[in-house]
Amino acid sequence: EADIYQTPRYLVIGTGKKITLECSQTMGHDKMYWYQQDPGMELHLIHYSYGVNSTEKGDLSSESTVSRIRTEHFPLTLESARPSHTSQYLCASSLYTEAFFGQGTRLTVV
Amino acid sequence: KNEVEQSPQNLTAQEGEFITINCSYSVGISALHWLQQHPGGGIVSLFMLSSGKKKHGRLIATINIQEKHSSLHITASHPRDSAVYICAVRADSGAGSYQLTFGKGTKLSVIP
């Protein structure tokens, strides 16, 4: 069973608030990813990291930022949440080619 | 045009039916994943393929590299198989080789 965890699972927050979505994995994977998924749509890569102190933006432009200070931890931050940020955010990690996914965070900005 | 196309988009089946979901892609790949996403949103990796065929329980996945096509089959379908099934590919070279490109998914509903 994959050991990758996301918190919170669900979050409803007001416009303008700063939020951090947590993602942790205990598998020692170097590569970690954040995906955004709107209802009924495909997943889009918004950030990825190949290791500590390495972060890159993905295919889909996002106002969020990420950090990778520790191998096991890859938090995503929105400095000022807006209704357009309402979506599902999925975190994943991989060692070689197989990917493991977290349960996702469903974010609603009101 | 998405690099990964799945069909059908929606599928309703009676319990016990044999189900096939198709995935076509347009780029060279090093691996193809079949993923299962339940209504709560969590994703489980079902298969990772680079050639041939894999079987796990009632699930079978095949891939034809020359035709750039993969199929996911479910035998003796059950209501608990109801989920969205997503095809994802990993490019075979370049900066994209560590990243997955996803299809839009196939929503499967199995009726008792």
PDB file of N, CA and C in Angstrom, chain A:
ATOM      1  N   GLU A   1       0.846  -1.198   0.000  1.00  0.00           N
ATOM      2  CA  GLU A   1       0.000   0.000   0.000  1.00  0.00           C
ATOM      3  C   GLU A   1       0.887   1.258   0.000  1.00  0.00           C
ATOM      4  N   ALA A   2       0.481   2.248  -0.791  1.00  0.00           N
ATOM      5  CA  ALA A   2       1.271   3.460  -0.923  1.00  0.00           C
ATOM      6  C   ALA A   2       1.173   4.287   0.332  1.00  0.00           C
ATOM      7  N   ASP A   3       2.287   4.915   0.728  1.00  0.00           N
ATOM      8  CA  ASP A   3       2.321   5.745   1.914  1.00  0.00           C
ATOM      9  C   ASP A   3       2.517   7.197   1.512  1.00  0.00           C
ATOM     10  N   ILE A   4       1.466   7.770   0.966  1.00  0.00           N
ATOM     11  CA  ILE A   4       1.495   9.185   0.606  1.00  0.00           C
ATOM     12  C   ILE A   4       0.208   9.805   1.114  1.00  0.00           C
ATOM     13  N   TYR A   5       0.350  10.883   1.856  1.00  0.00           N
ATOM     14  CA  TYR A   5      -0.771  11.436   2.603  1.00  0.00           C
ATOM     15  C   TYR A   5      -0.962  12.904   2.278  1.00  0.00           C
ATOM     16  N   GLN A   6      -2.220  13.270   2.129  1.00  0.00           N
ATOM     17  CA  GLN A   6      -2.558  14.671   1.910  1.00  0.00           C
ATOM     18  C   GLN A   6      -3.506  15.145   2.994  1.00  0.00           C
ATOM     19  N   THR A   7      -3.279  16.355   3.468  1.00  0.00           N
ATOM     20  CA  THR A   7      -4.210  16.982   4.403  1.00  0.00           C
ATOM     21  C   THR A   7      -4.361  18.450   4.054  1.00  0.00           C
ATOM     22  N   PRO A   8      -5.565  19.016   4.246  1.00  0.00           N
ATOM     23  CA  PRO A   8      -6.783  18.313   4.626  1.00  0.00           C
ATOM     24  C   PRO A   8      -7.396  17.591   3.422  1.00  0.00           C
ATOM     25  N   ARG A   9      -8.368  16.748   3.647  1.00  0.00           N
ATOM     26  CA  ARG A   9      -9.084  16.094   2.541  1.00  0.00           C
ATOM     27  C   ARG A   9     -10.070  17.070   1.904  1.00  0.00           C
ATOM     28  N   TYR A  10     -10.708  17.873   2.731  1.00  0.00           N
ATOM     29  CA  TYR A  10     -11.674  18.865   2.247  1.00  0.00           C
ATOM     30  C   TYR A  10     -11.403  20.184   2.956  1.00  0.00           C
ATOM     31  N   LEU A  11     -11.534  21.290   2.210  1.00  0.00           N
ATOM     32  CA  LEU A  11     -11.296  22.611   2.797  1.00  0.00           C
ATOM     33  C   LEU A  11     -12.198  23.630   2.119  1.00  0.00           C
ATOM     34  N   VAL A  12     -12.954  24.343   2.958  1.00  0.00           N
ATOM     35  CA  VAL A  12     -13.762  25.466   2.467  1.00  0.00           C
ATOM     36  C   VAL A  12     -13.210  26.710   3.135  1.00  0.00           C
ATOM     37  N   ILE A  13     -12.842  27.695   2.328  1.00  0.00           N
ATOM     38  CA  ILE A  13     -12.153  28.855   2.881  1.00  0.00           C
ATOM     39  C   ILE A  13     -12.600  30.117   2.171  1.00  0.00           C
ATOM     40  N   GLY A  14     -12.489  31.252   2.849  1.00  0.00           N
ATOM     41  CA  GLY A  14     -12.920  32.507   2.273  1.00  0.00           C
ATOM     42  C   GLY A  14     -11.878  33.121   1.359  1.00  0.00           C
ATOM     43  N   THR A  15     -12.358  33.956   0.454  1.00  0.00           N
ATOM     44  CA  THR A  15     -11.469  34.651  -0.484  1.00  0.00           C
ATOM     45  C   THR A  15     -10.453  35.497   0.266  1.00  0.00           C
ATOM     46  N   GLY A  16      -9.221  35.447  -0.213  1.00  0.00           N
ATOM     47  CA  GLY A  16      -8.159  36.264   0.369  1.00  0.00           C
ATOM     48  C   GLY A  16      -7.340  35.562   1.434  1.00  0.00           C
ATOM     49  N   LYS A  17      -7.794  34.400   1.886  1.00  0.00           N
ATOM     50  CA  LYS A  17      -7.049  33.685   2.930  1.00  0.00           C
ATOM     51  C   LYS A  17      -5.828  32.997   2.330  1.00  0.00           C
ATOM     52  N   LYS A  18      -4.814  32.853   3.170  1.00  0.00           N
ATOM     53  CA  LYS A  18      -3.635  32.071   2.786  1.00  0.00           C
ATOM     54  C   LYS A  18      -3.841  30.630   3.226  1.00  0.00           C
ATOM     55  N   ILE A  19      -3.557  29.682   2.323  1.00  0.00           N
ATOM     56  CA  ILE A  19      -3.743  28.279   2.681  1.00  0.00           C
ATOM     57  C   ILE A  19      -2.533  27.463   2.236  1.00  0.00           C
ATOM     58  N   THR A  20      -2.265  26.414   2.989  1.00  0.00           N
ATOM     59  CA  THR A  20      -1.215  25.466   2.633  1.00  0.00           C
ATOM     60  C   THR A  20      -1.810  24.065   2.615  1.00  0.00           C
ATOM     61  N   LEU A  21      -1.647  23.395   1.480  1.00  0.00           N
ATOM     62  CA  LEU A  21      -2.057  22.000   1.349  1.00  0.00           C
ATOM     63  C   LEU A  21      -0.832  21.129   1.591  1.00  0.00           C
ATOM     64  N   GLU A  22      -0.992  20.154   2.495  1.00  0.00           N
ATOM     65  CA  GLU A  22       0.150  19.339   2.896  1.00  0.00           C
ATOM     66  C   GLU A  22       0.195  18.034   2.103  1.00  0.00           C
ATOM     67  N   CYS A  23       1.406  17.603   1.788  1.00  0.00           N
ATOM     68  CA  CYS A  23       1.620  16.303   1.144  1.00  0.00           C
ATOM     69  C   CYS A  23       2.889  15.693   1.720  1.00  0.00           C
ATOM     70  N   SER A  24       2.770  14.482   2.221  1.00  0.00           N
ATOM     71  CA  SER A  24       3.926  13.792   2.782  1.00  0.00           C
ATOM     72  C   SER A  24       3.968  12.353   2.296  1.00  0.00           C
ATOM     73  N   GLN A  25       5.182  11.862   2.060  1.00  0.00           N
ATOM     74  CA  GLN A  25       5.350  10.456   1.682  1.00  0.00           C
ATOM     75  C   GLN A  25       6.502   9.854   2.483  1.00  0.00           C
ATOM     76  N   THR A  26       6.334   8.590   2.813  1.00  0.00           N
ATOM     77  CA  THR A  26       7.318   7.910   3.661  1.00  0.00           C
ATOM     78  C   THR A  26       8.111   6.872   2.890  1.00  0.00           C
ATOM     79  N   MET A  27       8.100   6.967   1.562  1.00  0.00           N
ATOM     80  CA  MET A  27       8.752   5.972   0.717  1.00  0.00           C
ATOM     81  C   MET A  27      10.152   6.394   0.279  1.00  0.00           C
ATOM     82  N   GLY A  28      10.565   7.591   0.652  1.00  0.00           N
ATOM     83  CA  GLY A  28      11.890   8.065   0.256  1.00  0.00           C
ATOM     84  C   GLY A  28      11.996   8.440  -1.214  1.00  0.00           C
ATOM     85  N   HIS A  29      10.846   8.717  -1.850  1.00  0.00           N
ATOM     86  CA  HIS A  29      10.866   9.060  -3.270  1.00  0.00           C
ATOM     87  C   HIS A  29      11.457  10.452  -3.493  1.00  0.00           C
ATOM     88  N   ASP A  30      12.309  10.561  -4.521  1.00  0.00           N
ATOM     89  CA  ASP A  30      12.865  11.867  -4.862  1.00  0.00           C
ATOM     90  C   ASP A  30      11.847  12.741  -5.596  1.00  0.00           C
ATOM     91  N   LYS A  31      11.082  12.138  -6.499  1.00  0.00           N
ATOM     92  CA  LYS A  31      10.199  12.922  -7.360  1.00  0.00           C
ATOM     93  C   LYS A  31       8.819  13.052  -6.722  1.00  0.00           C
ATOM     94  N   MET A  32       8.336  14.294  -6.675  1.00  0.00           N
ATOM     95  CA  MET A  32       6.989  14.552  -6.180  1.00  0.00           C
ATOM     96  C   MET A  32       6.296  15.554  -7.093  1.00  0.00           C
ATOM     97  N   TYR A  33       4.976  15.458  -7.131  1.00  0.00           N
ATOM     98  CA  TYR A  33       4.191  16.214  -8.109  1.00  0.00           C
ATOM     99  C   TYR A  33       2.911  16.736  -7.460  1.00  0.00           C
ATOM    100  N   TRP A  34       2.453  17.898  -7.946  1.00  0.00           N
ATOM    101  CA  TRP A  34       1.115  18.386  -7.620  1.00  0.00           C
ATOM    102  C   TRP A  34       0.325  18.491  -8.921  1.00  0.00           C
ATOM    103  N   TYR A  35      -0.900  17.934  -8.894  1.00  0.00           N
ATOM    104  CA  TYR A  35      -1.804  18.007 -10.030  1.00  0.00           C
ATOM    105  C   TYR A  35      -3.067  18.728  -9.607  1.00  0.00           C
ATOM    106  N   GLN A  36      -3.672  19.434 -10.554  1.00  0.00           N
ATOM    107  CA  GLN A  36      -4.969  20.073 -10.329  1.00  0.00           C
ATOM    108  C   GLN A  36      -5.988  19.409 -11.241  1.00  0.00           C
ATOM    109  N   GLN A  37      -7.160  19.131 -10.703  1.00  0.00           N
ATOM    110  CA  GLN A  37      -8.190  18.471 -11.485  1.00  0.00           C
ATOM    111  C   GLN A  37      -9.533  19.137 -11.258  1.00  0.00           C
ATOM    112  N   ASP A  38     -10.098  19.735 -12.305  1.00  0.00           N
ATOM    113  CA  ASP A  38     -11.446  20.272 -12.241  1.00  0.00           C
ATOM    114  C   ASP A  38     -12.434  19.141 -12.518  1.00  0.00           C
ATOM    115  N   PRO A  39     -13.672  19.267 -12.047  1.00  0.00           N
ATOM    116  CA  PRO A  39     -14.647  18.171 -12.209  1.00  0.00           C
ATOM    117  C   PRO A  39     -14.803  17.730 -13.654  1.00  0.00           C
ATOM    118  N   GLY A  40     -14.690  16.441 -13.880  1.00  0.00           N
ATOM    119  CA  GLY A  40     -14.882  15.885 -15.213  1.00  0.00           C
ATOM    120  C   GLY A  40     -13.742  16.138 -16.179  1.00  0.00           C
ATOM    121  N   MET A  41     -12.670  16.697 -15.671  1.00  0.00           N
ATOM    122  CA  MET A  41     -11.551  17.041 -16.551  1.00  0.00           C
ATOM    123  C   MET A  41     -10.322  16.216 -16.181  1.00  0.00           C
ATOM    124  N   GLU A  42      -9.327  16.259 -17.081  1.00  0.00           N
ATOM    125  CA  GLU A  42      -8.109  15.500 -16.814  1.00  0.00           C
ATOM    126  C   GLU A  42      -7.240  16.211 -15.782  1.00  0.00           C
ATOM    127  N   LEU A  43      -6.315  15.476 -15.225  1.00  0.00           N
ATOM    128  CA  LEU A  43      -5.359  16.059 -14.280  1.00  0.00           C
ATOM    129  C   LEU A  43      -4.329  16.887 -15.044  1.00  0.00           C
ATOM    130  N   HIS A  44      -3.954  18.002 -14.473  1.00  0.00           N
ATOM    131  CA  HIS A  44      -2.911  18.840 -15.065  1.00  0.00           C
ATOM    132  C   HIS A  44      -1.804  19.059 -14.049  1.00  0.00           C
ATOM    133  N   LEU A  45      -0.574  18.933 -14.495  1.00  0.00           N
ATOM    134  CA  LEU A  45       0.573  19.126 -13.621  1.00  0.00           C
ATOM    135  C   LEU A  45       0.779  20.613 -13.353  1.00  0.00           C
ATOM    136  N   ILE A  46       0.850  21.002 -12.083  1.00  0.00           N
ATOM    137  CA  ILE A  46       1.084  22.410 -11.753  1.00  0.00           C
ATOM    138  C   ILE A  46       2.466  22.640 -11.135  1.00  0.00           C
ATOM    139  N   HIS A  47       3.000  21.654 -10.424  1.00  0.00           N
ATOM    140  CA  HIS A  47       4.351  21.771  -9.858  1.00  0.00           C
ATOM    141  C   HIS A  47       4.977  20.385  -9.771  1.00  0.00           C
ATOM    142  N   TYR A  48       6.309  20.349  -9.837  1.00  0.00           N
ATOM    143  CA  TYR A  48       6.998  19.103  -9.566  1.00  0.00           C
ATOM    144  C   TYR A  48       8.369  19.375  -8.962  1.00  0.00           C
ATOM    145  N   SER A  49       8.898  18.318  -8.369  1.00  0.00           N
ATOM    146  CA  SER A  49      10.193  18.429  -7.704  1.00  0.00           C
ATOM    147  C   SER A  49      10.964  17.133  -7.921  1.00  0.00           C
ATOM    148  N   TYR A  50      12.259  17.266  -8.242  1.00  0.00           N
ATOM    149  CA  TYR A  50      13.087  16.080  -8.441  1.00  0.00           C
ATOM    150  C   TYR A  50      13.932  15.760  -7.209  1.00  0.00           C
ATOM    151  N   GLY A  51      13.790  16.595  -6.177  1.00  0.00           N
ATOM    152  CA  GLY A  51      14.550  16.341  -4.964  1.00  0.00           C
ATOM    153  C   GLY A  51      14.555  17.572  -4.084  1.00  0.00           C
ATOM    154  N   VAL A  52      15.243  17.485  -2.964  1.00  0.00           N
ATOM    155  CA  VAL A  52      15.306  18.599  -2.017  1.00  0.00           C
ATOM    156  C   VAL A  52      15.856  19.848  -2.709  1.00  0.00           C
ATOM    157  N   ASN A  53      15.198  20.964  -2.432  1.00  0.00           N
ATOM    158  CA  ASN A  53      15.554  22.286  -2.981  1.00  0.00           C
ATOM    159  C   ASN A  53      15.382  22.390  -4.495  1.00  0.00           C
ATOM    160  N   SER A  54      14.670  21.450  -5.092  1.00  0.00           N
ATOM    161  CA  SER A  54      14.373  21.485  -6.531  1.00  0.00           C
ATOM    162  C   SER A  54      12.870  21.593  -6.723  1.00  0.00           C
ATOM    163  N   THR A  55      12.396  22.680  -7.360  1.00  0.00           N
ATOM    164  CA  THR A  55      10.980  22.790  -7.711  1.00  0.00           C
ATOM    165  C   THR A  55      10.867  23.421  -9.093  1.00  0.00           C
ATOM    166  N   GLU A  56       9.862  22.966  -9.834  1.00  0.00           N
ATOM    167  CA  GLU A  56       9.630  23.472 -11.189  1.00  0.00           C
ATOM    168  C   GLU A  56       8.134  23.653 -11.392  1.00  0.00           C
ATOM    169  N   LYS A  57       7.781  24.588 -12.258  1.00  0.00           N
ATOM    170  CA  LYS A  57       6.372  24.749 -12.625  1.00  0.00           C
ATOM    171  C   LYS A  57       5.998  23.731 -13.693  1.00  0.00           C
ATOM    172  N   GLY A  58       4.746  23.291 -13.654  1.00  0.00           N
ATOM    173  CA  GLY A  58       4.275  22.303 -14.606  1.00  0.00           C
ATOM    174  C   GLY A  58       3.635  22.931 -15.824  1.00  0.00           C
ATOM    175  N   ASP A  59       2.826  22.115 -16.514  1.00  0.00           N
ATOM    176  CA  ASP A  59       2.225  22.552 -17.769  1.00  0.00           C
ATOM    177  C   ASP A  59       1.168  23.626 -17.548  1.00  0.00           C
ATOM    178  N   LEU A  60       0.422  23.500 -16.455  1.00  0.00           N
ATOM    179  CA  LEU A  60      -0.690  24.412 -16.209  1.00  0.00           C
ATOM    180  C   LEU A  60      -0.223  25.531 -15.291  1.00  0.00           C
ATOM    181  N   SER A  61      -0.445  26.762 -15.758  1.00  0.00           N
ATOM    182  CA  SER A  61      -0.055  27.903 -14.951  1.00  0.00           C
ATOM    183  C   SER A  61      -0.857  27.932 -13.655  1.00  0.00           C
ATOM    184  N   SER A  62      -0.187  28.189 -12.567  1.00  0.00           N
ATOM    185  CA  SER A  62      -0.861  28.204 -11.278  1.00  0.00           C
ATOM    186  C   SER A  62      -0.310  29.343 -10.439  1.00  0.00           C
ATOM    187  N   GLU A  63      -1.178  29.950  -9.640  1.00  0.00           N
ATOM    188  CA  GLU A  63      -0.743  31.010  -8.745  1.00  0.00           C
ATOM    189  C   GLU A  63      -0.200  30.455  -7.430  1.00  0.00           C
ATOM    190  N   SER A  64      -0.174  29.161  -7.313  1.00  0.00           N
ATOM    191  CA  SER A  64       0.340  28.550  -6.102  1.00  0.00           C
ATOM    192  C   SER A  64       1.863  28.453  -6.141  1.00  0.00           C
ATOM    193  N   THR A  65       2.451  28.233  -4.967  1.00  0.00           N
ATOM    194  CA  THR A  65       3.886  28.004  -4.863  1.00  0.00           C
ATOM    195  C   THR A  65       4.126  26.740  -4.059  1.00  0.00           C
ATOM    196  N   VAL A  66       5.301  26.153  -4.234  1.00  0.00           N
ATOM    197  CA  VAL A  66       5.649  24.939  -3.511  1.00  0.00           C
ATOM    198  C   VAL A  66       7.041  25.089  -2.932  1.00  0.00           C
ATOM    199  N   SER A  67       7.366  24.209  -1.996  1.00  0.00           N
ATOM    200  CA  SER A  67       8.711  24.142  -1.432  1.00  0.00           C
ATOM    201  C   SER A  67       9.070  22.689  -1.200  1.00  0.00           C
ATOM    202  N   ARG A  68      10.356  22.402  -1.196  1.00  0.00           N
ATOM    203  CA  ARG A  68      10.827  21.033  -0.937  1.00  0.00           C
ATOM    204  C   ARG A  68      12.085  21.124  -0.074  1.00  0.00           C
ATOM    205  N   ILE A  69      11.846  21.302   1.199  1.00  0.00           N
ATOM    206  CA  ILE A  69      12.945  21.430   2.151  1.00  0.00           C
ATOM    207  C   ILE A  69      13.384  20.064   2.650  1.00  0.00           C
ATOM    208  N   ARG A  70      12.430  19.129   2.695  1.00  0.00           N
ATOM    209  CA  ARG A  70      12.723  17.756   3.112  1.00  0.00           C
ATOM    210  C   ARG A  70      12.211  16.803   2.037  1.00  0.00           C
ATOM    211  N   THR A  71      12.857  15.679   1.875  1.00  0.00           N
ATOM    212  CA  THR A  71      12.473  14.695   0.857  1.00  0.00           C
ATOM    213  C   THR A  71      11.016  14.289   0.985  1.00  0.00           C
ATOM    214  N   GLU A  72      10.564  14.113   2.228  1.00  0.00           N
ATOM    215  CA  GLU A  72       9.244  13.530   2.439  1.00  0.00           C
ATOM    216  C   GLU A  72       8.100  14.528   2.379  1.00  0.00           C
ATOM    217  N   HIS A  73       8.396  15.818   2.254  1.00  0.00           N
ATOM    218  CA  HIS A  73       7.372  16.820   2.432  1.00  0.00           C
ATOM    219  C   HIS A  73       7.344  17.785   1.240  1.00  0.00           C
ATOM    220  N   PHE A  74       6.156  18.030   0.667  1.00  0.00           N
ATOM    221  CA  PHE A  74       6.038  18.864  -0.545  1.00  0.00           C
ATOM    222  C   PHE A  74       4.762  19.706  -0.440  1.00  0.00           C
ATOM    223  N   PRO A  75       4.757  20.715   0.410  1.00  0.00           N
ATOM    224  CA  PRO A  75       3.547  21.515   0.607  1.00  0.00           C
ATOM    225  C   PRO A  75       3.289  22.495  -0.538  1.00  0.00           C
ATOM    226  N   LEU A  76       2.019  22.765  -0.775  1.00  0.00           N
ATOM    227  CA  LEU A  76       1.582  23.725  -1.790  1.00  0.00           C
ATOM    228  C   LEU A  76       0.864  24.869  -1.094  1.00  0.00           C
ATOM    229  N   THR A  77       1.217  26.102  -1.449  1.00  0.00           N
ATOM    230  CA  THR A  77       0.670  27.278  -0.771  1.00  0.00           C
ATOM    231  C   THR A  77      -0.012  28.223  -1.759  1.00  0.00           C
ATOM    232  N   LEU A  78      -1.167  28.694  -1.354  1.00  0.00           N
ATOM    233  CA  LEU A  78      -1.851  29.784  -2.069  1.00  0.00           C
ATOM    234  C   LEU A  78      -1.834  30.988  -1.146  1.00  0.00           C
ATOM    235  N   GLU A  79      -1.180  32.060  -1.556  1.00  0.00           N
ATOM    236  CA  GLU A  79      -1.017  33.225  -0.684  1.00  0.00           C
ATOM    237  C   GLU A  79      -2.356  33.943  -0.457  1.00  0.00           C
ATOM    238  N   SER A  80      -3.191  33.981  -1.497  1.00  0.00           N
ATOM    239  CA  SER A  80      -4.474  34.680  -1.384  1.00  0.00           C
ATOM    240  C   SER A  80      -5.500  33.913  -2.223  1.00  0.00           C
ATOM    241  N   ALA A  81      -6.283  33.094  -1.541  1.00  0.00           N
ATOM    242  CA  ALA A  81      -7.198  32.217  -2.265  1.00  0.00           C
ATOM    243  C   ALA A  81      -8.303  32.996  -2.958  1.00  0.00           C
ATOM    244  N   ARG A  82      -8.685  32.523  -4.159  1.00  0.00           N
ATOM    245  CA  ARG A  82      -9.780  33.119  -4.930  1.00  0.00           C
ATOM    246  C   ARG A  82     -10.723  32.014  -5.369  1.00  0.00           C
ATOM    247  N   PRO A  83     -11.987  32.356  -5.676  1.00  0.00           N
ATOM    248  CA  PRO A  83     -12.937  31.329  -6.136  1.00  0.00           C
ATOM    249  C   PRO A  83     -12.429  30.540  -7.338  1.00  0.00           C
ATOM    250  N   SER A  84     -11.596  31.149  -8.184  1.00  0.00           N
ATOM    251  CA  SER A  84     -11.069  30.427  -9.347  1.00  0.00           C
ATOM    252  C   SER A  84     -10.110  29.305  -8.943  1.00  0.00           C
ATOM    253  N   HIS A  85      -9.678  29.311  -7.684  1.00  0.00           N
ATOM    254  CA  HIS A  85      -8.797  28.245  -7.191  1.00  0.00           C
ATOM    255  C   HIS A  85      -9.577  27.017  -6.735  1.00  0.00           C
ATOM    256  N   THR A  86     -10.890  27.106  -6.743  1.00  0.00           N
ATOM    257  CA  THR A  86     -11.714  25.964  -6.357  1.00  0.00           C
ATOM    258  C   THR A  86     -11.450  24.800  -7.310  1.00  0.00           C
ATOM    259  N   SER A  87     -11.005  23.667  -6.755  1.00  0.00           N
ATOM    260  CA  SER A  87     -10.615  22.533  -7.587  1.00  0.00           C
ATOM    261  C   SER A  87     -10.210  21.393  -6.659  1.00  0.00           C
ATOM    262  N   GLN A  88      -9.823  20.272  -7.278  1.00  0.00           N
ATOM    263  CA  GLN A  88      -9.209  19.202  -6.499  1.00  0.00           C
ATOM    264  C   GLN A  88      -7.718  19.216  -6.779  1.00  0.00           C
ATOM    265  N   TYR A  89      -6.930  19.049  -5.715  1.00  0.00           N
ATOM    266  CA  TYR A  89      -5.473  19.050  -5.829  1.00  0.00           C
ATOM    267  C   TYR A  89      -4.963  17.677  -5.391  1.00  0.00           C
ATOM    268  N   LEU A  90      -4.209  17.045  -6.291  1.00  0.00           N
ATOM    269  CA  LEU A  90      -3.686  15.705  -6.019  1.00  0.00           C
ATOM    270  C   LEU A  90      -2.167  15.736  -5.994  1.00  0.00           C
ATOM    271  N   CYS A  91      -1.606  15.090  -4.989  1.00  0.00           N
ATOM    272  CA  CYS A  91      -0.164  14.990  -4.842  1.00  0.00           C
ATOM    273  C   CYS A  91       0.255  13.572  -5.216  1.00  0.00           C
ATOM    274  N   ALA A  92       1.417  13.441  -5.827  1.00  0.00           N
ATOM    275  CA  ALA A  92       1.927  12.129  -6.206  1.00  0.00           C
ATOM    276  C   ALA A  92       3.434  12.092  -5.996  1.00  0.00           C
ATOM    277  N   SER A  93       3.961  10.879  -5.890  1.00  0.00           N
ATOM    278  CA  SER A  93       5.410  10.722  -5.806  1.00  0.00           C
ATOM    279  C   SER A  93       5.819   9.522  -6.635  1.00  0.00           C
ATOM    280  N   SER A  94       7.075   9.484  -7.042  1.00  0.00           N
ATOM    281  CA  SER A  94       7.571   8.328  -7.787  1.00  0.00           C
ATOM    282  C   SER A  94       9.059   8.178  -7.541  1.00  0.00           C
ATOM    283  N   LEU A  95       9.515   6.919  -7.630  1.00  0.00           N
ATOM    284  CA  LEU A  95      10.943   6.646  -7.510  1.00  0.00           C
ATOM    285  C   LEU A  95      11.538   6.457  -8.902  1.00  0.00           C
ATOM    286  N   TYR A  96      10.972   5.579  -9.675  1.00  0.00           N
ATOM    287  CA  TYR A  96      11.389   5.403 -11.060  1.00  0.00           C
ATOM    288  C   TYR A  96      10.211   5.750 -11.950  1.00  0.00           C
ATOM    289  N   THR A  97       9.492   4.746 -12.443  1.00  0.00           N
ATOM    290  CA  THR A  97       8.391   5.062 -13.356  1.00  0.00           C
ATOM    291  C   THR A  97       7.014   4.901 -12.722  1.00  0.00           C
ATOM    292  N   GLU A  98       6.914   4.156 -11.625  1.00  0.00           N
ATOM    293  CA  GLU A  98       5.591   3.962 -11.040  1.00  0.00           C
ATOM    294  C   GLU A  98       5.238   5.136 -10.142  1.00  0.00           C
ATOM    295  N   ALA A  99       4.006   5.635 -10.290  1.00  0.00           N
ATOM    296  CA  ALA A  99       3.559   6.787  -9.517  1.00  0.00           C
ATOM    297  C   ALA A  99       2.581   6.357  -8.437  1.00  0.00           C
ATOM    298  N   PHE A 100       2.642   7.017  -7.296  1.00  0.00           N
ATOM    299  CA  PHE A 100       1.727   6.777  -6.190  1.00  0.00           C
ATOM    300  C   PHE A 100       1.015   8.095  -5.882  1.00  0.00           C
ATOM    301  N   PHE A 101      -0.290   8.001  -5.685  1.00  0.00           N
ATOM    302  CA  PHE A 101      -1.095   9.200  -5.507  1.00  0.00           C
ATOM    303  C   PHE A 101      -1.647   9.292  -4.090  1.00  0.00           C
ATOM    304  N   GLY A 102      -1.777  10.535  -3.613  1.00  0.00           N
ATOM    305  CA  GLY A 102      -2.496  10.779  -2.386  1.00  0.00           C
ATOM    306  C   GLY A 102      -3.991  10.774  -2.635  1.00  0.00           C
ATOM    307  N   GLN A 103      -4.756  10.944  -1.569  1.00  0.00           N
ATOM    308  CA  GLN A 103      -6.217  10.912  -1.657  1.00  0.00           C
ATOM    309  C   GLN A 103      -6.810  12.207  -2.209  1.00  0.00           C
ATOM    310  N   GLY A 104      -6.006  13.253  -2.275  1.00  0.00           N
ATOM    311  CA  GLY A 104      -6.493  14.498  -2.835  1.00  0.00           C
ATOM    312  C   GLY A 104      -7.040  15.449  -1.783  1.00  0.00           C
ATOM    313  N   THR A 105      -7.005  16.737  -2.100  1.00  0.00           N
ATOM    314  CA  THR A 105      -7.637  17.771  -1.291  1.00  0.00           C
ATOM    315  C   THR A 105      -8.651  18.487  -2.166  1.00  0.00           C
ATOM    316  N   ARG A 106      -9.896  18.463  -1.720  1.00  0.00           N
ATOM    317  CA  ARG A 106     -10.938  19.174  -2.470  1.00  0.00           C
ATOM    318  C   ARG A 106     -11.088  20.557  -1.857  1.00  0.00           C
ATOM    319  N   LEU A 107     -10.678  21.586  -2.593  1.00  0.00           N
ATOM    320  CA  LEU A 107     -10.660  22.963  -2.102  1.00  0.00           C
ATOM    321  C   LEU A 107     -11.826  23.743  -2.690  1.00  0.00           C
ATOM    322  N   THR A 108     -12.551  24.418  -1.821  1.00  0.00           N
ATOM    323  CA  THR A 108     -13.616  25.328  -2.250  1.00  0.00           C
ATOM    324  C   THR A 108     -13.337  26.702  -1.658  1.00  0.00           C
ATOM    325  N   VAL A 109     -13.244  27.703  -2.519  1.00  0.00           N
ATOM    326  CA  VAL A 109     -13.014  29.074  -2.067  1.00  0.00           C
ATOM    327  C   VAL A 109     -14.299  29.865  -2.284  1.00  0.00           C
ATOM    328  N   VAL A 110     -14.811  30.399  -1.191  1.00  0.00           N
ATOM    329  CA  VAL A 110     -16.108  31.104  -1.274  1.00  0.00           C
ATOM    330  C   VAL A 110     -15.927  32.610  -1.123  1.00  0.00           C
TER     331      VAL A 110
END
